[in-house]
Short mmCIF file of C-alpha atoms in Angstrom, two decimals:
data_model
loop_
_atom_site.label_atom_id
_atom_site.label_comp_id
_atom_site.label_asym_id
_atom_site.label_seq_id
_atom_site.Cartn_x
_atom_site.Cartn_y
_atom_site.Cartn_z
CA MET J 1 -79.06 46.53 34.32
CA ARG J 2 -81.59 49.02 33.06
CA SER J 3 -81.26 51.80 30.52
CA THR J 4 -82.06 55.35 31.52
CA THR J 5 -81.40 58.91 30.45
CA GLU J 6 -82.39 60.58 33.71
CA PRO J 7 -80.14 59.67 36.65
CA PRO J 8 -81.76 59.53 40.09
CA ALA J 9 -81.29 62.06 42.82
CA PRO J 10 -78.17 61.44 44.93
CA ARG J 11 -78.38 59.19 47.95
CA SER J 12 -75.79 59.00 50.72
CA HIS J 13 -73.83 55.78 51.24
CA GLY J 14 -70.41 54.84 52.55
CA ILE J 15 -67.41 52.88 51.32
CA ARG J 16 -65.23 51.57 54.09
CA GLY J 17 -66.46 54.44 56.31
CA ARG J 18 -65.52 57.24 53.92
CA GLY J 19 -68.83 57.80 52.14
CA ALA J 20 -69.52 60.93 54.18
CA PHE J 21 -66.60 62.66 52.48
CA ALA J 22 -67.99 61.77 49.05
CA ALA J 23 -71.52 62.80 49.96
CA ALA J 24 -70.37 66.18 51.25
CA LEU J 25 -69.07 67.06 47.79
CA VAL J 26 -72.27 66.28 45.90
CA GLY J 27 -73.70 69.49 44.48
CA ALA J 28 -70.44 71.41 44.96
CA THR J 29 -68.71 73.14 42.04
CA LEU J 30 -67.09 70.68 39.68
CA PHE J 31 -63.53 71.34 40.69
CA ALA J 32 -63.54 72.01 44.38
CA GLY J 33 -61.08 69.77 46.22
CA PRO J 34 -57.62 68.29 45.78
CA HIS J 35 -58.01 67.42 42.09
CA ALA J 36 -58.41 71.06 40.88
CA PRO J 37 -56.64 71.50 37.52
CA ALA J 38 -54.91 74.62 36.19
CA ALA J 39 -57.01 77.77 35.74
CA ALA J 40 -57.52 77.39 31.98
CA GLN J 41 -58.59 73.78 32.28
CA ASN J 42 -60.80 74.64 35.21
CA GLU J 43 -62.50 77.30 33.10
CA SER J 44 -63.01 74.85 30.24
CA TYR J 45 -64.72 72.30 32.45
CA GLU J 46 -66.76 75.05 34.11
CA LEU J 47 -68.05 75.99 30.65
CA VAL J 48 -69.05 72.37 30.06
CA ARG J 49 -70.96 72.49 33.33
CA GLN J 50 -72.70 75.68 32.19
CA LEU J 51 -73.91 73.84 29.09
CA MET J 52 -75.97 71.72 31.49
CA GLU J 53 -77.72 74.74 33.07
CA PRO J 54 -81.51 75.05 32.72
CA GLU J 55 -81.20 78.74 31.78
CA PRO J 56 -80.86 79.11 27.96
CA ARG J 57 -78.83 82.33 28.22
CA LYS J 58 -76.06 80.58 30.18
CA ARG J 59 -76.01 77.61 27.83
CA LYS J 60 -75.75 79.79 24.73
CA ALA J 61 -72.96 81.89 26.21
CA ALA J 62 -70.98 78.80 27.20
CA ALA J 63 -71.50 77.21 23.76
CA LYS J 64 -70.22 80.35 22.06
CA ARG J 65 -67.05 80.47 24.16
CA LEU J 66 -66.36 76.74 23.82
CA THR J 67 -66.87 76.76 20.06
CA ARG J 68 -64.46 79.66 19.73
CA ALA J 69 -61.87 77.81 21.86
CA ASN J 70 -62.18 74.64 19.69
CA GLU J 71 -60.76 72.17 22.24
CA PRO J 72 -61.46 68.60 20.95
CA ARG J 73 -59.93 67.14 24.13
CA LEU J 74 -63.15 68.18 25.88
CA LEU J 75 -65.18 65.70 23.82
CA PRO J 76 -65.26 62.97 26.53
CA ALA J 77 -66.44 65.47 29.16
CA LEU J 78 -69.11 66.82 26.82
CA VAL J 79 -70.40 63.31 26.14
CA ASP J 80 -70.60 62.54 29.86
CA ALA J 81 -72.39 65.84 30.44
CA LEU J 82 -74.85 65.02 27.63
CA PHE J 83 -76.08 62.03 29.62
CA PHE J 84 -76.95 64.23 32.61
CA THR J 85 -78.66 66.91 30.51
CA PRO J 86 -82.41 66.72 29.78
CA ARG J 87 -83.19 66.37 26.08
CA GLU J 88 -84.89 69.76 25.92
CA HIS J 89 -81.62 71.39 27.05
CA ARG J 90 -79.22 69.51 24.76
CA SER J 91 -79.19 71.63 21.59
CA GLU J 92 -76.26 73.84 22.62
CA MET J 93 -74.23 70.86 23.81
CA VAL J 94 -74.82 69.01 20.54
CA GLU J 95 -73.74 72.14 18.67
CA VAL J 96 -70.40 72.10 20.51
CA LEU J 97 -70.00 68.34 20.08
CA ARG J 98 -70.45 68.72 16.33
CA ALA J 99 -67.98 71.60 16.18
CA PHE J 100 -65.29 69.70 18.10
CA SER J 101 -65.77 66.35 16.37
CA GLY J 102 -66.75 67.12 12.79
CA HIS J 103 -69.53 64.55 13.31
CA SER J 104 -73.13 65.47 12.41
CA GLY J 105 -74.76 63.41 15.14
CA GLY J 106 -77.90 64.22 17.04
CA ASP J 107 -78.63 64.21 20.75
CA ARG J 108 -78.41 60.42 21.23
CA TYR J 109 -75.93 59.75 24.03
CA GLN J 110 -74.89 56.26 22.89
CA GLU J 111 -73.88 57.51 19.47
CA TRP J 112 -71.43 59.97 20.99
CA VAL J 113 -70.00 57.39 23.40
CA GLU J 114 -69.24 55.17 20.41
CA LEU J 115 -67.59 58.07 18.60
CA VAL J 116 -65.30 58.75 21.56
CA GLY J 117 -64.54 55.03 21.74
CA ARG J 118 -63.50 54.89 18.09
CA ARG J 119 -61.13 57.83 18.58
CA GLU J 120 -58.62 55.88 20.61
CA GLU J 121 -55.95 58.48 19.97
CA LEU J 122 -57.99 61.13 21.79
CA VAL J 123 -56.50 62.07 25.17
CA PRO J 124 -58.93 64.00 27.41
CA LEU J 125 -57.98 67.44 28.63
CA GLU J 126 -56.28 67.33 32.02
CA GLY J 127 -58.86 67.39 34.77
CA TYR J 128 -61.23 64.97 33.04
CA ARG J 129 -61.10 62.32 35.75
CA PRO J 130 -62.25 64.51 38.67
CA PHE J 131 -64.85 66.06 36.35
CA LYS J 132 -66.31 62.64 35.56
CA ALA J 133 -66.10 61.42 39.15
CA THR J 134 -67.97 64.46 40.45
CA LEU J 135 -70.55 64.20 37.69
CA PHE J 136 -71.21 60.53 38.41
CA SER J 137 -71.46 61.25 42.14
CA ARG J 138 -74.85 62.74 41.31
CA ILE J 139 -75.97 59.13 40.80
CA ASP J 140 -74.21 57.72 43.84
CA PRO J 141 -71.85 59.73 46.08
CA ARG J 142 -69.55 56.72 46.31
CA PHE J 143 -68.67 57.03 42.62
CA LEU J 144 -66.63 60.12 43.53
CA GLU J 145 -64.17 57.98 45.45
CA ILE J 146 -64.25 55.02 43.07
CA LEU J 147 -63.62 57.04 39.91
CA GLY J 148 -61.71 59.99 41.31
CA GLY J 149 -58.57 58.39 42.74
CA GLU J 150 -55.07 59.00 41.49
CA GLU J 151 -54.02 55.44 40.61
CA PRO J 152 -53.51 54.92 36.87
CA ALA J 153 -56.47 53.36 35.08
CA ARG J 154 -56.06 50.23 32.95
CA ILE J 155 -59.07 51.08 30.80
CA ARG J 156 -60.19 54.26 29.04
CA LEU J 157 -62.30 56.07 31.61
CA GLU J 158 -64.07 57.95 28.83
CA GLU J 159 -65.72 54.63 27.85
CA VAL J 160 -67.04 53.94 31.36
CA VAL J 161 -70.82 54.47 31.46
CA TRP J 162 -73.54 54.05 34.04
CA GLY J 163 -75.51 50.80 33.85
CA GLY J 164 -78.70 51.97 35.53
CA VAL J 165 -78.16 51.00 39.19
CA ARG J 166 -76.22 52.48 42.07
CA LEU J 167 -73.26 50.75 43.67
CA GLU J 168 -74.37 47.27 44.84
CA GLY J 169 -77.87 48.17 43.63
CA ILE J 170 -78.02 44.59 42.34
CA PRO J 171 -77.61 42.42 45.46
CA ALA J 172 -74.88 39.78 45.21
CA LEU J 173 -75.55 36.37 46.74
CA GLU J 174 -73.31 35.63 49.72
CA ARG J 175 -72.60 31.95 50.38
CA PRO J 176 -76.16 30.86 49.58
CA ALA J 177 -77.48 27.62 51.03
CA LYS J 178 -76.41 24.40 49.30
CA LEU J 179 -79.19 21.87 48.81
CA ALA J 180 -79.05 18.21 47.84
CA ALA J 181 -80.22 17.58 44.28
CA SER J 182 -83.32 15.80 45.59
CA ALA J 183 -84.35 18.94 47.50
CA ALA J 184 -84.21 21.23 44.44
CA THR J 185 -87.97 21.24 43.89
CA GLU J 186 -87.81 24.76 42.36
CA LEU J 187 -85.74 23.51 39.41
CA GLY J 188 -87.15 22.03 36.23
CA GLU J 189 -85.22 19.41 34.27
CA ARG J 190 -84.53 21.82 31.39
CA ASP J 191 -83.60 24.78 33.57
CA LEU J 192 -80.15 26.11 32.74
CA VAL J 193 -77.51 25.85 35.45
CA LEU J 194 -73.87 26.84 35.75
CA GLY J 195 -72.01 23.80 37.01
CA VAL J 196 -68.82 24.06 39.06
CA SER J 197 -66.48 21.18 39.92
CA LEU J 198 -63.63 21.92 42.32
CA GLY J 199 -61.73 19.68 44.71
CA GLY J 200 -63.95 16.73 43.88
CA THR J 201 -67.10 18.69 44.79
CA HIS J 202 -69.88 19.40 42.29
CA HIS J 203 -72.25 22.33 42.70
CA ALA J 204 -74.80 24.04 40.44
CA TYR J 205 -76.11 27.62 40.25
CA PRO J 206 -79.52 28.12 38.57
CA VAL J 207 -79.27 30.69 35.78
CA LYS J 208 -82.82 31.91 36.44
CA VAL J 209 -81.62 33.14 39.86
CA LEU J 210 -78.16 34.33 38.87
CA SER J 211 -79.67 36.33 35.99
CA TRP J 212 -81.13 38.66 38.60
CA HIS J 213 -78.26 38.82 41.09
CA GLU J 214 -75.34 38.65 38.61
CA MET J 215 -72.81 37.76 41.32
CA VAL J 216 -72.25 34.93 43.79
CA ASN J 217 -69.52 34.89 46.44
CA ASP J 218 -69.12 31.33 47.63
CA GLU J 219 -66.81 28.43 48.41
CA VAL J 220 -66.77 25.13 46.48
CA GLY J 221 -64.45 22.26 47.31
CA GLY J 222 -62.55 24.47 49.74
CA GLU J 223 -61.88 27.12 47.07
CA PRO J 224 -63.23 30.67 47.57
CA ILE J 225 -64.86 31.75 44.32
CA SER J 226 -66.91 34.47 42.70
CA LEU J 227 -69.21 33.62 39.83
CA SER J 228 -69.71 36.84 37.91
CA TYR J 229 -72.53 36.95 35.35
CA CYS J 230 -72.76 39.86 32.93
CA THR J 231 -76.17 39.35 31.38
CA LEU J 232 -75.49 42.05 28.77
CA CYS J 233 -72.53 40.08 27.36
CA GLY J 234 -73.91 36.64 28.19
CA SER J 235 -70.69 35.94 30.08
CA ALA J 236 -70.77 33.92 33.32
CA VAL J 237 -67.14 33.70 34.41
CA LEU J 238 -65.86 31.78 37.44
CA TYR J 239 -62.88 33.17 39.34
CA SER J 240 -60.81 32.02 42.28
CA THR J 241 -60.73 34.87 44.77
CA ARG J 242 -57.96 33.50 46.99
CA GLN J 243 -55.23 36.06 47.63
CA GLU J 244 -51.69 35.76 48.91
CA GLY J 245 -51.78 34.90 52.59
CA GLY J 246 -55.01 32.93 52.22
CA ASP J 247 -57.48 35.81 52.40
CA ALA J 248 -60.24 36.00 49.79
CA LEU J 249 -61.82 38.92 47.98
CA THR J 250 -65.58 39.29 47.71
CA PHE J 251 -67.29 41.19 44.92
CA GLY J 252 -70.39 43.20 44.17
CA THR J 253 -71.84 44.95 41.16
CA SER J 254 -70.49 48.48 40.76
CA GLY J 255 -73.31 49.78 38.57
CA LEU J 256 -70.73 50.83 35.97
CA LEU J 257 -70.03 49.31 32.56
CA TYR J 258 -67.13 49.27 30.14
CA ARG J 259 -67.96 48.30 26.55
CA SER J 260 -71.29 46.89 27.74
CA ASN J 261 -69.50 44.60 30.21
CA LYS J 262 -70.05 44.84 33.93
CA LEU J 263 -67.36 46.24 36.21
CA MET J 264 -67.22 44.38 39.51
CA ILE J 265 -66.06 46.04 42.71
CA ASP J 266 -64.23 44.26 45.49
CA ARG J 267 -65.32 45.06 49.03
CA GLN J 268 -61.79 44.90 50.46
CA THR J 269 -60.12 47.70 48.42
CA GLY J 270 -62.96 49.34 46.48
CA SER J 271 -61.19 48.58 43.19
CA LEU J 272 -63.02 47.96 39.92
CA TRP J 273 -62.50 44.71 38.00
CA SER J 274 -63.54 43.51 34.56
CA ASN J 275 -66.04 40.65 34.38
CA LEU J 276 -64.58 39.36 31.10
CA THR J 277 -60.86 39.67 31.75
CA GLY J 278 -60.65 39.24 35.55
CA GLU J 279 -58.26 42.19 35.61
CA ALA J 280 -58.35 44.98 38.19
CA VAL J 281 -58.83 48.10 36.05
CA LEU J 282 -59.12 50.98 38.53
CA GLY J 283 -58.06 51.47 42.14
CA SER J 284 -55.28 50.14 44.35
CA ALA J 285 -55.63 46.57 43.04
CA ALA J 286 -55.19 47.87 39.49
CA ALA J 287 -52.08 49.80 40.53
CA GLU J 288 -50.65 46.48 41.72
CA GLY J 289 -51.52 44.75 38.44
CA SER J 290 -53.87 42.27 40.15
CA ARG J 291 -55.71 39.67 38.09
CA LEU J 292 -58.08 36.89 39.17
CA GLU J 293 -57.46 33.27 38.21
CA PRO J 294 -60.25 31.98 35.94
CA LEU J 295 -61.70 28.52 36.59
CA PRO J 296 -63.76 26.18 34.38
CA VAL J 297 -67.55 26.51 34.49
CA THR J 298 -70.18 24.53 32.59
CA LEU J 299 -73.40 25.93 31.13
CA THR J 300 -75.82 23.01 30.90
CA ARG J 301 -79.31 21.75 31.76
CA TRP J 302 -80.19 20.71 35.31
CA LEU J 303 -81.17 17.18 34.28
CA ALA J 304 -77.89 16.59 32.46
CA TRP J 305 -75.82 17.96 35.37
CA ARG J 306 -77.76 15.96 37.97
CA ASN J 307 -77.47 12.73 35.96
CA ALA J 308 -73.72 13.20 35.48
CA HIS J 309 -73.23 14.11 39.16
CA PRO J 310 -75.95 12.54 41.35
CA GLU J 311 -74.11 13.75 44.45
CA THR J 312 -74.19 17.38 43.32
CA THR J 313 -75.51 20.16 45.50
CA VAL J 314 -77.37 23.15 44.11
CA MET J 315 -77.80 26.73 45.21
CA GLY J 316 -80.96 27.18 47.23
CA VAL J 317 -83.54 29.68 45.99
CA ASP J 318 -84.85 32.18 48.57
CA PRO J 319 -88.28 33.36 47.35
CA GLN J 320 -88.42 35.99 50.10
CA LEU J 321 -85.23 37.59 48.78
CA GLY J 322 -86.74 37.64 45.31
CA ARG J 323 -89.92 39.29 46.54
CA ARG J 324 -87.92 41.90 48.46
CA TYR J 325 -86.25 43.09 45.25
CA GLY J 326 -89.07 42.33 42.84
CA PHE J 327 -87.21 39.43 41.22
CA LEU J 328 -89.19 36.64 39.58
CA TYR J 329 -87.09 33.47 39.75
CA GLU J 330 -88.52 31.91 36.60
CA ASP J 331 -86.73 30.82 33.44
CA GLY J 332 -86.33 33.84 31.12
CA ALA J 333 -87.98 36.34 33.48
CA ALA J 334 -84.84 38.47 33.93
CA ASP J 335 -84.24 38.54 30.16
CA ARG J 336 -87.81 39.72 29.54
CA ALA J 337 -87.35 42.48 32.13
CA ARG J 338 -84.23 43.68 30.30
CA ALA J 339 -85.69 43.46 26.79
CA GLY J 340 -84.41 46.33 24.64
CA VAL J 341 -81.67 47.42 27.05
CA SER J 342 -78.39 48.12 25.27
CA PHE J 343 -75.17 50.02 25.86
CA PRO J 344 -72.54 51.36 23.48
CA VAL J 345 -69.85 49.09 22.06
CA TRP J 346 -67.90 50.63 19.21
CA GLN J 347 -65.61 47.69 18.41
CA GLN J 348 -67.65 45.17 16.42
CA ASP J 349 -67.14 42.34 13.95
CA GLU J 350 -69.68 41.05 11.43
CA ARG J 351 -68.40 37.50 11.03
CA LEU J 352 -71.10 36.43 13.48
CA PRO J 353 -74.33 38.11 14.62
CA ALA J 354 -73.67 40.16 17.76
CA LYS J 355 -75.41 37.84 20.24
CA THR J 356 -74.12 34.56 18.83
CA GLU J 357 -72.89 32.41 21.71
CA VAL J 358 -69.24 31.41 21.63
CA LEU J 359 -67.02 29.38 23.91
CA ALA J 360 -64.28 31.86 24.79
CA LEU J 361 -60.82 31.22 26.21
CA ARG J 362 -57.37 32.74 26.57
CA VAL J 363 -54.19 30.68 26.49
CA ASP J 364 -50.71 32.18 26.91
CA GLY J 365 -52.01 35.64 26.01
CA ARG J 366 -53.88 34.44 22.90
CA ALA J 367 -57.66 34.66 22.67
CA LYS J 368 -59.90 32.28 20.74
CA ALA J 369 -63.64 31.85 20.35
CA TYR J 370 -65.57 28.82 19.11
CA GLU J 371 -69.06 29.29 17.70
CA LEU J 372 -71.13 27.21 20.09
CA GLU J 373 -73.64 25.79 17.62
CA ALA J 374 -70.85 24.80 15.21
CA VAL J 375 -69.10 22.87 18.00
CA ARG J 376 -72.38 21.17 18.90
CA ARG J 377 -72.93 20.11 15.29
CA GLN J 378 -69.42 18.72 14.96
CA GLY J 379 -69.22 17.27 18.47
CA MET J 380 -65.44 17.51 18.80
CA VAL J 381 -62.80 20.02 17.67
CA ASN J 382 -59.09 19.18 17.84
CA ASP J 383 -57.27 22.47 17.65
CA LEU J 384 -54.14 24.48 18.43
CA VAL J 385 -54.11 27.86 20.17
CA GLY J 386 -50.61 29.11 19.73
CA GLU J 387 -48.53 26.05 20.53
CA LEU J 388 -51.07 24.49 22.91
CA PRO J 389 -52.99 21.46 21.61
CA LEU J 390 -56.54 21.35 22.92
CA VAL J 391 -59.85 19.67 22.29
CA VAL J 392 -63.31 21.24 22.52
CA LEU J 393 -66.13 18.79 23.25
CA ALA J 394 -69.91 19.04 23.13
CA ASP J 395 -71.98 16.50 25.05
CA GLU J 396 -75.52 15.26 24.36
CA SER J 397 -77.03 18.07 26.46
CA GLY J 398 -75.28 20.74 24.39
CA ALA J 399 -72.76 21.67 27.09
CA VAL J 400 -69.34 22.54 25.66
CA ARG J 401 -66.00 22.13 27.45
CA ALA J 402 -62.33 22.61 26.48
CA TYR J 403 -59.36 20.47 27.59
CA ARG J 404 -55.65 20.27 27.01
CA ARG J 405 -54.60 17.24 24.97
CA GLY J 406 -51.47 15.53 23.71
CA THR J 407 -49.92 16.12 20.31
CA GLY J 408 -52.08 13.46 18.66
CA GLU J 409 -55.68 14.17 17.70
CA LEU J 410 -58.47 12.58 19.73
CA LEU J 411 -61.38 10.55 18.36
CA ALA J 412 -64.64 9.35 19.90
CA GLY J 413 -64.13 6.16 21.91
CA PRO J 414 -66.14 2.94 21.96
CA GLU J 415 -68.63 4.29 24.53
CA PRO J 416 -69.95 7.69 25.64
CA GLY J 417 -67.49 9.68 27.72
CA LEU J 418 -64.43 7.93 26.27
CA LEU J 419 -61.90 9.31 23.77
CA VAL J 420 -59.09 7.52 21.96
CA ASP J 421 -55.82 8.99 20.70
CA GLY J 422 -53.70 7.84 17.76
CA ALA J 423 -51.69 5.47 19.94
CA GLY J 424 -54.84 3.69 21.10
CA GLN J 425 -54.75 5.28 24.56
CA ARG J 426 -58.23 5.78 26.01
CA TRP J 427 -59.27 8.86 27.96
CA ARG J 428 -62.30 9.33 30.17
CA VAL J 429 -63.97 12.76 30.05
CA THR J 430 -64.60 14.23 33.51
CA GLU J 431 -65.50 17.73 34.61
CA GLU J 432 -61.98 18.55 35.73
CA ALA J 433 -59.77 16.68 33.23
CA LEU J 434 -59.32 14.01 30.59
CA GLU J 435 -58.32 11.03 32.73
CA PRO J 436 -56.12 8.32 31.13
CA LEU J 437 -57.34 4.80 31.79
CA ASP J 438 -53.74 3.51 32.09
CA GLY J 439 -52.78 6.00 34.83
CA THR J 440 -50.48 8.29 32.80
CA THR J 441 -50.58 12.08 33.14
CA ARG J 442 -54.06 13.53 32.79
CA HIS J 443 -54.97 16.56 30.64
CA GLU J 444 -56.46 19.43 32.63
CA ARG J 445 -59.62 21.23 31.67
CA LEU J 446 -59.18 24.80 30.42
CA PRO J 447 -61.04 27.75 31.99
CA ALA J 448 -63.31 28.53 29.03
CA HIS J 449 -66.75 30.11 29.34
CA VAL J 450 -69.71 31.08 27.17
CA ALA J 451 -70.13 34.69 26.01
CA TYR J 452 -71.84 36.66 23.27
CA TRP J 453 -69.61 37.30 20.27
CA PHE J 454 -69.92 41.10 20.46
CA GLY J 455 -68.88 41.13 24.12
CA TRP J 456 -65.83 38.95 23.59
CA TYR J 457 -64.73 40.80 20.45
CA GLY J 458 -65.13 44.18 22.18
CA PHE J 459 -62.30 43.20 24.53
CA TYR J 460 -60.29 40.91 22.26
CA PRO J 461 -60.42 42.25 18.68
CA ASP J 462 -57.37 40.11 17.81
CA THR J 463 -59.20 36.94 18.84
CA GLU J 464 -59.14 33.94 16.57
CA LEU J 465 -62.56 32.58 15.62
CA TRP J 466 -63.57 28.99 14.80
CA MET J 467 -66.86 28.67 12.95
CA GLY J 468 -66.75 25.02 11.89
CA ARG J 469 -65.49 23.23 8.87
#
C-alpha cells in the first residue's frame, strides 16, 4: 500500500448492488441520513467539518467555538479530518487538537493517530462512526457502507486508517493456474516461496508475485483457502475459508489498515477481517463472532521446497496481469516500490528492532513469538506455551516450523529429518506432522507464520518472546 496525504476524488462503485446508495451520499452534509445524532453532537461534528473549509474565516470561527466548548471526545474526528485537510489549511485544526489533547504536536497526521491510539480510555463523541464513514466515502463511496453500519465493532474504529488504495484496488488472485515444478521457468532457485501442504498436496506461491497482490483465494488438497499477505507487517497467514454448510468465503483487500495491518474484506457479507488474527472485526460476520481457522504455511526458498517435494505444483505467473497493473514480478521489486511507506502503530516494544522477523503463533489463547534468526542458530527449540509442549525446528534452508510434541524433549536423530525423544522413539519431520516410525500417534504441525515483531506486538502486547539462550 502507498502513503498519501491527499485522497483521490471519489469514484462510484458497488457492493452487492448497493453502491449507488453510497455514491449518492458523497458530497452531502456530514450527517444527512439515518445515522444523524442529537442536535448538539450534530453541531459539534459540523464545526469539525468547517475546520476543513478552504475559507480562513470559516475555519477560524469554527476553531474558536470548538476551543470554547473543550470537547476532548472529538479528538478522533479531528484527527480523521486532519488527513483530508491540505497542509496549508491545517493551522486552525492543529490549534484545536492541541487545546483538546494538551499535546504540543504539529500538523503530522501519523503523530495524532498514535496519540489517539495511546488514549485507549477515550470514547468518541456519539456520532463518530457515521462521521468517519462519510468522510472516508470521499476516497471510495463503498466505505460509507463498510464503515457506517450499526453492528458493534471489535476494534477501535478511531485507529482505522486508509492504506492508499480504494476497495479491491490491489487485485487478489483468484484460483491461479497450478504448474508442475518443471514448468516454473520464471522462478529462480533462491526465490522465496510460501509453501502449503494440505490433504497430501504440496503447492507453492512465489513471494515476488504475492508481494504485489497480497491475497490469493484458492483450493489446495480439497481445502478452500485464502493466503493473506500484509507486506507492511511481513505477515503471510494461511486461512481455511470453509464455512458451515460447505460454502467458502473469498477475500479481497479493503484498502483500510488497523495498526499498520491490512483489513481484508469478504465478498459474501462485506465484513472486514484482520490479517493477523483471522477475526471478523466489523460487519455482520463480526456481529456473529466469526473467526477463520489458521493453517500452517512455510516461508522457504524455491529450491529447498522443490527438493523436499518434487511433486509440488506452483502458482503460475501471468506477466500480462502484471503489466496491466504495473507490477514487476521480480524478487524485491514490490519492496522497493514501497520503500519509506509507513503507518502509525502506537503499541511498540524495544526488545527487538521493529522489523525483526519472528515465528508467531497462538495456542489456547496464549501468544508467543520466536526470533527467527535465534531459532536458525540453535536449530531446535523445545518449549512450552501454557501447558502445550511444542518444538520449533529450523531446516538447512532457514525455513522454520512448529509442531506439537510429547512431554519429553526431542533431540536431533541419526540422519536429517529424524528426531529422537528420551524413550528412543524416532520421529520423521514432514510438512504436516511429526510422524512416529513405530506407528503411534503423530504430532500435528501448529499453524505458525512469520511476521515482523512490531506487527505481532501491536496486536498481542502480552505475547511471550523467545530470543535464544
